[in-house]
Short mmCIF file of C-alpha atoms in Angstrom, two decimals:
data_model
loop_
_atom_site.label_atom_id
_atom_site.label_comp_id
_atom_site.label_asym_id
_atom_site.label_seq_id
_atom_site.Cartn_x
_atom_site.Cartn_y
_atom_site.Cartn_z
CA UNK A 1 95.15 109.85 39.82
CA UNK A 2 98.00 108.09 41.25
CA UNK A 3 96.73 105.40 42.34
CA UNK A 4 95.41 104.91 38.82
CA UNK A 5 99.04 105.25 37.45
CA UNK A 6 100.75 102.76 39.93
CA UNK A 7 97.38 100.50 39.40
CA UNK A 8 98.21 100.33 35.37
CA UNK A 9 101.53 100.06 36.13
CA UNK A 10 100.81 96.43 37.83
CA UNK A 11 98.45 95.28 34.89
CA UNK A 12 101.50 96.34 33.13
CA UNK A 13 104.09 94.00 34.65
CA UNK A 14 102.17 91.08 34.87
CA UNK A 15 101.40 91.19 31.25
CA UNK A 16 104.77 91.02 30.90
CA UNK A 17 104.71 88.07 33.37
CA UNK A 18 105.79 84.37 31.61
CA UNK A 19 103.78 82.99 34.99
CA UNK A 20 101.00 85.06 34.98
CA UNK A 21 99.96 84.43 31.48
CA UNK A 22 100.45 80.31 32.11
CA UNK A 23 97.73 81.02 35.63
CA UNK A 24 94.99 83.13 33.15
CA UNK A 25 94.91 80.16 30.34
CA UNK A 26 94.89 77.59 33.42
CA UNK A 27 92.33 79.40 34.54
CA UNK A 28 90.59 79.79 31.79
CA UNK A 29 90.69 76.06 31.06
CA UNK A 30 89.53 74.96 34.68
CA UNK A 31 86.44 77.56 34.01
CA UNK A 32 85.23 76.07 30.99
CA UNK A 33 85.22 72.84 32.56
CA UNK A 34 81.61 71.46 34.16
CA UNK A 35 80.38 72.06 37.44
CA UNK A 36 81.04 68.28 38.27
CA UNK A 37 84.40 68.07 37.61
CA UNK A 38 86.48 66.99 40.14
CA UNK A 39 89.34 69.36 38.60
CA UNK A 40 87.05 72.17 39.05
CA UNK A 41 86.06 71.98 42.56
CA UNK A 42 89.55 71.36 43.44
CA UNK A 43 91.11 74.51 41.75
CA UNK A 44 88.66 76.77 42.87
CA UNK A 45 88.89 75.24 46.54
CA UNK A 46 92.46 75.89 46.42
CA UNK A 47 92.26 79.61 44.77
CA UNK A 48 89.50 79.93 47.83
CA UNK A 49 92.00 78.86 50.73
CA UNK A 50 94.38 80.50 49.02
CA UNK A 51 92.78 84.33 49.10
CA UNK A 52 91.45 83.45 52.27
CA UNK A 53 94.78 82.75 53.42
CA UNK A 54 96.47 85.88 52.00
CA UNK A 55 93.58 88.16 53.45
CA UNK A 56 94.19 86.85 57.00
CA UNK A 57 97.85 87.19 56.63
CA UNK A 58 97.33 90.62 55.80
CA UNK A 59 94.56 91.35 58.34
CA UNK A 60 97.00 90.16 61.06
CA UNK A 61 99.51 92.31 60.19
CA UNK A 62 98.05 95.42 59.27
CA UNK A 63 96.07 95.06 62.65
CA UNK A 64 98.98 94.03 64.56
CA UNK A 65 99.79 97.69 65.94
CA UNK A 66 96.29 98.25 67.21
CA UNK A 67 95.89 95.22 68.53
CA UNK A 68 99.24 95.82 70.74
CA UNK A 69 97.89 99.69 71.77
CA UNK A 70 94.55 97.95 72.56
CA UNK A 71 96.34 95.29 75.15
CA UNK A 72 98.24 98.70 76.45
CA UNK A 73 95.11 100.19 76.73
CA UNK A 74 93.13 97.51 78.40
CA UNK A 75 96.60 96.83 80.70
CA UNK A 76 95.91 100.98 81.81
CA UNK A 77 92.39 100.61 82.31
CA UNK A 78 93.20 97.55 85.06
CA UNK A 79 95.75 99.38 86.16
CA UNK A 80 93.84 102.55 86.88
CA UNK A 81 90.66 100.43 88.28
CA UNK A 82 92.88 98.99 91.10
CA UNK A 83 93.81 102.23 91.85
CA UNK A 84 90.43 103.54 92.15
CA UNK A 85 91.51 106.18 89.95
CA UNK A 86 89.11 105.02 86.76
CA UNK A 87 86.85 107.11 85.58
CA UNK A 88 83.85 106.63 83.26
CA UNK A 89 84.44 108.60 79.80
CA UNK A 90 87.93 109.90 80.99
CA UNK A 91 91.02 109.63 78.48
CA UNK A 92 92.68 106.40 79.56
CA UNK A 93 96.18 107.03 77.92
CA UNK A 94 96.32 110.73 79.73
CA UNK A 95 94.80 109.96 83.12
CA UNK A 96 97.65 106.80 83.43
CA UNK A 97 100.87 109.44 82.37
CA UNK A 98 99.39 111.56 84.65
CA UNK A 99 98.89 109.58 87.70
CA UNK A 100 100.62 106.42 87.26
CA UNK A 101 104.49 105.92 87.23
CA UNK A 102 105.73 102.57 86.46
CA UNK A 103 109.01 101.12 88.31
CA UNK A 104 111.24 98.17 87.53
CA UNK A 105 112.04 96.50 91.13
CA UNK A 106 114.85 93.46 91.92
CA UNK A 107 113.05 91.06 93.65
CA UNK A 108 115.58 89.30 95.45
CA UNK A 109 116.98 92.78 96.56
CA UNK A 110 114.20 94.86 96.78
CA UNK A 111 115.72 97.64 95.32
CA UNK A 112 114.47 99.92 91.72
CA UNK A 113 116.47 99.19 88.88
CA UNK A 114 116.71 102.72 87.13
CA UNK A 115 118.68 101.42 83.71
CA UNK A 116 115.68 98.92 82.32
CA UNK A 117 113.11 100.99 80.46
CA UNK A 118 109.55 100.09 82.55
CA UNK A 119 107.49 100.86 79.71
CA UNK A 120 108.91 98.37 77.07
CA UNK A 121 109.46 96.19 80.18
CA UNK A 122 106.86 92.90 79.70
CA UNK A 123 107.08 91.25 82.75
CA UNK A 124 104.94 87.82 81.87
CA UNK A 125 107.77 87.40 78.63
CA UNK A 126 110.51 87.80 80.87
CA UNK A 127 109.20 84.88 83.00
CA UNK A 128 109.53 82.83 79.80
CA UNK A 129 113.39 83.83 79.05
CA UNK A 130 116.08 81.83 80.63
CA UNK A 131 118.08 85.04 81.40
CA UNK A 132 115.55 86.82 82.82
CA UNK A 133 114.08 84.40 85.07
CA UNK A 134 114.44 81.82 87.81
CA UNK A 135 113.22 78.99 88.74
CA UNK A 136 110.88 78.79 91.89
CA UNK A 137 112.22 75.72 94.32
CA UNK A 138 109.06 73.35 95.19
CA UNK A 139 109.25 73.97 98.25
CA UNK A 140 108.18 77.72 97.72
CA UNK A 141 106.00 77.70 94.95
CA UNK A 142 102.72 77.68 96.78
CA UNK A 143 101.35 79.90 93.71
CA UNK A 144 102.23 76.95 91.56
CA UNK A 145 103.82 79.04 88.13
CA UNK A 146 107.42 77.45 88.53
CA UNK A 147 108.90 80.12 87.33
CA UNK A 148 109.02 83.80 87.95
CA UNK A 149 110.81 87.11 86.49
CA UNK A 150 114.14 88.20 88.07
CA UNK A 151 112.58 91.86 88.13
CA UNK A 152 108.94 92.90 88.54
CA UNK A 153 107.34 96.35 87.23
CA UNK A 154 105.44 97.94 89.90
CA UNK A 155 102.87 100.87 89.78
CA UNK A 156 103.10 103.73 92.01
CA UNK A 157 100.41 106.73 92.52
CA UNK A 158 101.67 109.60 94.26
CA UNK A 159 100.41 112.57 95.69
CA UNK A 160 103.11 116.07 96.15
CA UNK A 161 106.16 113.61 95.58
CA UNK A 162 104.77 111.45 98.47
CA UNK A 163 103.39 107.26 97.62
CA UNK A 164 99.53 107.10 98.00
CA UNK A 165 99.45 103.55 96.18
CA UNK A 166 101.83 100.61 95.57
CA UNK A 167 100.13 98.40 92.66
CA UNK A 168 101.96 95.14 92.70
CA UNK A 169 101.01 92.44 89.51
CA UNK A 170 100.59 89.19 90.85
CA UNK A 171 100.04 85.57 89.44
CA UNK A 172 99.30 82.17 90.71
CA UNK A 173 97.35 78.95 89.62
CA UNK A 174 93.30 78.81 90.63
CA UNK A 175 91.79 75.85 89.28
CA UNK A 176 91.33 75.79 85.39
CA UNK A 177 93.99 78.85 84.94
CA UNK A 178 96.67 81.04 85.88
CA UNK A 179 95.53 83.93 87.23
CA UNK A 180 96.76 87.48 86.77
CA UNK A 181 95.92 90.13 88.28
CA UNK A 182 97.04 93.60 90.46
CA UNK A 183 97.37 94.09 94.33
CA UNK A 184 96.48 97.44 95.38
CA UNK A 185 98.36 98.82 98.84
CA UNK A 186 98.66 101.87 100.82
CA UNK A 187 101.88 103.55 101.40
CA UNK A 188 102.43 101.17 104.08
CA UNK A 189 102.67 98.28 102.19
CA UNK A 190 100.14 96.82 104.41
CA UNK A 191 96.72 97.62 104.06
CA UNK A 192 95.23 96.86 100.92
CA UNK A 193 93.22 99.12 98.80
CA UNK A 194 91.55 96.77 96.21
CA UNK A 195 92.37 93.87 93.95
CA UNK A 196 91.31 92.90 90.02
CA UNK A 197 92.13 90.17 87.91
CA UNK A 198 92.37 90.91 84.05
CA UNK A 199 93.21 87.61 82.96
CA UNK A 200 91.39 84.16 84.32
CA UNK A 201 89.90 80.86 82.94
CA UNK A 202 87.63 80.09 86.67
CA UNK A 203 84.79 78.64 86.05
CA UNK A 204 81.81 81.31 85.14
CA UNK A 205 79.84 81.49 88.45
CA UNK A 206 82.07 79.86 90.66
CA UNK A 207 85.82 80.89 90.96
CA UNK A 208 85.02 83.36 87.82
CA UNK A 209 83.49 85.66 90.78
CA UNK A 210 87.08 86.93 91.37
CA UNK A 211 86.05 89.65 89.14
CA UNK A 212 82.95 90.45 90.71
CA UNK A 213 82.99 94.25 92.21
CA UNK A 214 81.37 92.65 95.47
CA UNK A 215 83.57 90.30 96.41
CA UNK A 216 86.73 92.57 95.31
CA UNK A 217 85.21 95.23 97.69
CA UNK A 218 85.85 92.82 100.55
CA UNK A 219 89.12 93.06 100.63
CA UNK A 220 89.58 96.67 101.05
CA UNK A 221 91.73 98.01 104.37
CA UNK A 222 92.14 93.96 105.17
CA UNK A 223 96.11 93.44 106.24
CA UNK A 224 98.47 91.40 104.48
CA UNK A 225 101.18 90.57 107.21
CA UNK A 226 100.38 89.66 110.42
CA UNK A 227 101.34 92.11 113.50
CA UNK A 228 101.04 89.01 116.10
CA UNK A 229 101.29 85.72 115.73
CA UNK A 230 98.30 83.89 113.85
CA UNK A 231 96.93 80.49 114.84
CA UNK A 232 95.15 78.81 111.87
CA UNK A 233 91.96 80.55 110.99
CA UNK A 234 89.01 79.55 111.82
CA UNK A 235 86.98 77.81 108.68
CA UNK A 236 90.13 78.74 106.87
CA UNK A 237 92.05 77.30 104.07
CA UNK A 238 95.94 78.61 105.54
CA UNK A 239 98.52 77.34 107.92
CA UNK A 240 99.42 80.00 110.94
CA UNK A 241 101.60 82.77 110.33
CA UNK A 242 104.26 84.04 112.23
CA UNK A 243 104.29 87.92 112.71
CA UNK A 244 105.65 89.78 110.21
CA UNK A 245 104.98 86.78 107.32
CA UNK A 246 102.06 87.30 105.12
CA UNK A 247 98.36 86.23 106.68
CA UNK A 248 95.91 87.40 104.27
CA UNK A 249 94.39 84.59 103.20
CA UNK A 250 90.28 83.48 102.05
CA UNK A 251 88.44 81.50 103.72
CA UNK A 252 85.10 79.26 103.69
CA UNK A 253 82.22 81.23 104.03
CA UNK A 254 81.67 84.56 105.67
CA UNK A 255 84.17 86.66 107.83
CA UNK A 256 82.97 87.87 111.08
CA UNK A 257 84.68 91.05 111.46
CA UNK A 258 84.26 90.84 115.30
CA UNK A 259 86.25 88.56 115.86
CA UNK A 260 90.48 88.90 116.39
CA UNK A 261 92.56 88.36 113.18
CA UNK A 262 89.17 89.10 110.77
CA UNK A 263 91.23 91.49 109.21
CA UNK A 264 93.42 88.86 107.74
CA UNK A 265 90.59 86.78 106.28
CA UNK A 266 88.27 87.54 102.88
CA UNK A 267 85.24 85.46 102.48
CA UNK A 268 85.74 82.59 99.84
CA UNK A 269 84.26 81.92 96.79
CA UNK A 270 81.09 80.07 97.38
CA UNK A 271 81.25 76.72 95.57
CA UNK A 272 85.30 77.28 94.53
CA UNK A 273 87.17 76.17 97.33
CA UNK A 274 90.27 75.08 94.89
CA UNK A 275 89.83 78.79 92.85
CA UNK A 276 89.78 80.52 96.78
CA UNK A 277 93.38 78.56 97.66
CA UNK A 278 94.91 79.57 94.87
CA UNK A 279 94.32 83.60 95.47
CA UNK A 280 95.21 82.93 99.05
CA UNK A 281 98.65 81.49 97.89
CA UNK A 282 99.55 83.68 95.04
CA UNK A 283 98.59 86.48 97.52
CA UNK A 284 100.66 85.33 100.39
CA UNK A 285 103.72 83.97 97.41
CA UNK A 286 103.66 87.32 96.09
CA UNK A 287 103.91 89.43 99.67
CA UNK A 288 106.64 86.93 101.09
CA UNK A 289 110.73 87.20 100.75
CA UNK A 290 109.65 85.19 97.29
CA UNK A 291 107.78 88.34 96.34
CA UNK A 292 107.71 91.78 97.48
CA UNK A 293 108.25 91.59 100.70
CA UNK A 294 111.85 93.22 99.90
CA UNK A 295 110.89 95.85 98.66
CA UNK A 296 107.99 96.48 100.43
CA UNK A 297 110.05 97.18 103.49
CA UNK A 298 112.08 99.59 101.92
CA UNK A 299 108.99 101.32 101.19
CA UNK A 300 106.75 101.42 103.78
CA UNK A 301 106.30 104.49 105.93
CA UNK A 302 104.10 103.53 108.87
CA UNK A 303 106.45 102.50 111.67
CA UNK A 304 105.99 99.02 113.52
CA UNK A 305 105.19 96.67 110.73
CA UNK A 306 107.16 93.84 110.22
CA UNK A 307 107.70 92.30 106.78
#
């Protein structure tokens, strides 16, 4: 009934309406006129574009706030796969408040910054804004995204108040795209758990395997810094590394784990040699002094590792 009442209300006020009577004898006129005129076909395209136009505009924004849960969502679901904590037909947005706390970390420093709210925090904007960012000196920009955030929001799982997983987002230039993606480590900020990319433009096939389950399997318990010092690797697609700097790194073809320093190497992406060196630099940008490696020493618990 009320909706009737506010409905007659509007037929109301546009009787009333000098404009709106001027549109219904234009309109009117234009639809007494034939189906070849050229006045015709132009009015009605117009009037077409025109509802067209209005029905997007609406659309977009009375979609607007589930399309931003739905990126939240999606962002959780990522999150939680990394973590190895997804689970088919489970409640995304409870399982992710119950095991995931997010953290806003100084990356030149290393240390949490506790008065920046980490769930409004959006760290790929900030990268964009002049006061929030920095610019990456050539020289160090092996990932190839020229800029990067001043702070970072990291995901921690933890077990009886103690760090089980450190889920660090990471980004870096393959070969069609910038990819993005999340680095999953254990406590000791060395050994990695897993690895997923949400967002990539590699070629279907080729570097778009980066999302394959196989390949992402391979990198579980590899190492990310070296605990000697690394001559190149063999087949590889990486200068040495000194201990302590970061050696993970792909390279062409298959890794034979029997051989020394196998745990720094993933196998590469057959046929996407480019898409393989950018993961192994936006992996090894991200865990350097560029990166994490700050706070990554401030958080590690297994004794002997240097970062």
């Amino acid at each position: 009934m009320l909706k009737c009442e506010q409905f007659n209300k509007i037929c109301e006020a546009l009787d009333k309406c000098e404009h709106y009577q001027k549109f219904k004898v234009y309109k009117d006129k234009v639809l007494a006129l034939g189906n070849d005129s050229l006045e015709k076909t132009i009015a009605i395209a117009v009037a077409l574009c025109l509802v067209c136009a209005v029905l997007v505009s609406f659309s977009a924004v009375a979609l607007k706030s589930l399309q931003v849960h739905n990126k939240e969502l999606d962002m959780k679901k990522n999150i939680l796969d990394v973590a190895g904590l997804l689970q088919e037909g489970s409640d995304i947005d409870s399982a992710f408040a119950e095991k995931i706390e997010a953290k806003i970390v100084n990356l030149e420093t290393g240390d949490y910054v506790e008065d920046m709210n980490a769930a409004e925090y959006d760290q790929r904007k900030a990268a964009k804004d002049p006061a929030l960012s920095v610019a990456i000196p050539k020289d160090k920009d092996i990932a190839h995204i020229r800029v990067k955030a001043k702070f970072a929001k990291v995901f921690l799982v933890k077990e009886s108040g103690a760090i089980k997983s450190i889920i660090l987002p990471v980004n870096g230039y393959g070969l069609w795209s910038t990819l993005y993606g999340f680095l999953s480590l254990d406590a000791d900020g060395q050994t990695v758990q897993s690895i997923n990319f949400y967002d990539q433009q590699e070629t279907p096939g080729l570097g778009g395997e980066v999302v394959n389950p196989k390949w992402r399997e391979l990198w579980k318990g590899k190492k990310v810094y070296a605990e000697t010092d690394q001559p190149s690797a063999e087949k590889g697609l990486i200068e040495s590394a000194e201990m302590g700097e970061p050696a993970l790194a792909l390279i062409k073809g298959v890794v034979d784990n029997t051989k020394p320093g196998s745990q720094y190497q993933v196998d590469g992406l057959a046929g996407a040699s480019l898409t393989s060196t950018g993961v192994t630099n936006l992996v090894r940008y991200w865990m350097s002094n560029e990166g994490f490696a700050p706070y990554l020493a401030k958080v590690r618990t297994v004794k002997g590792v240097k970062s």
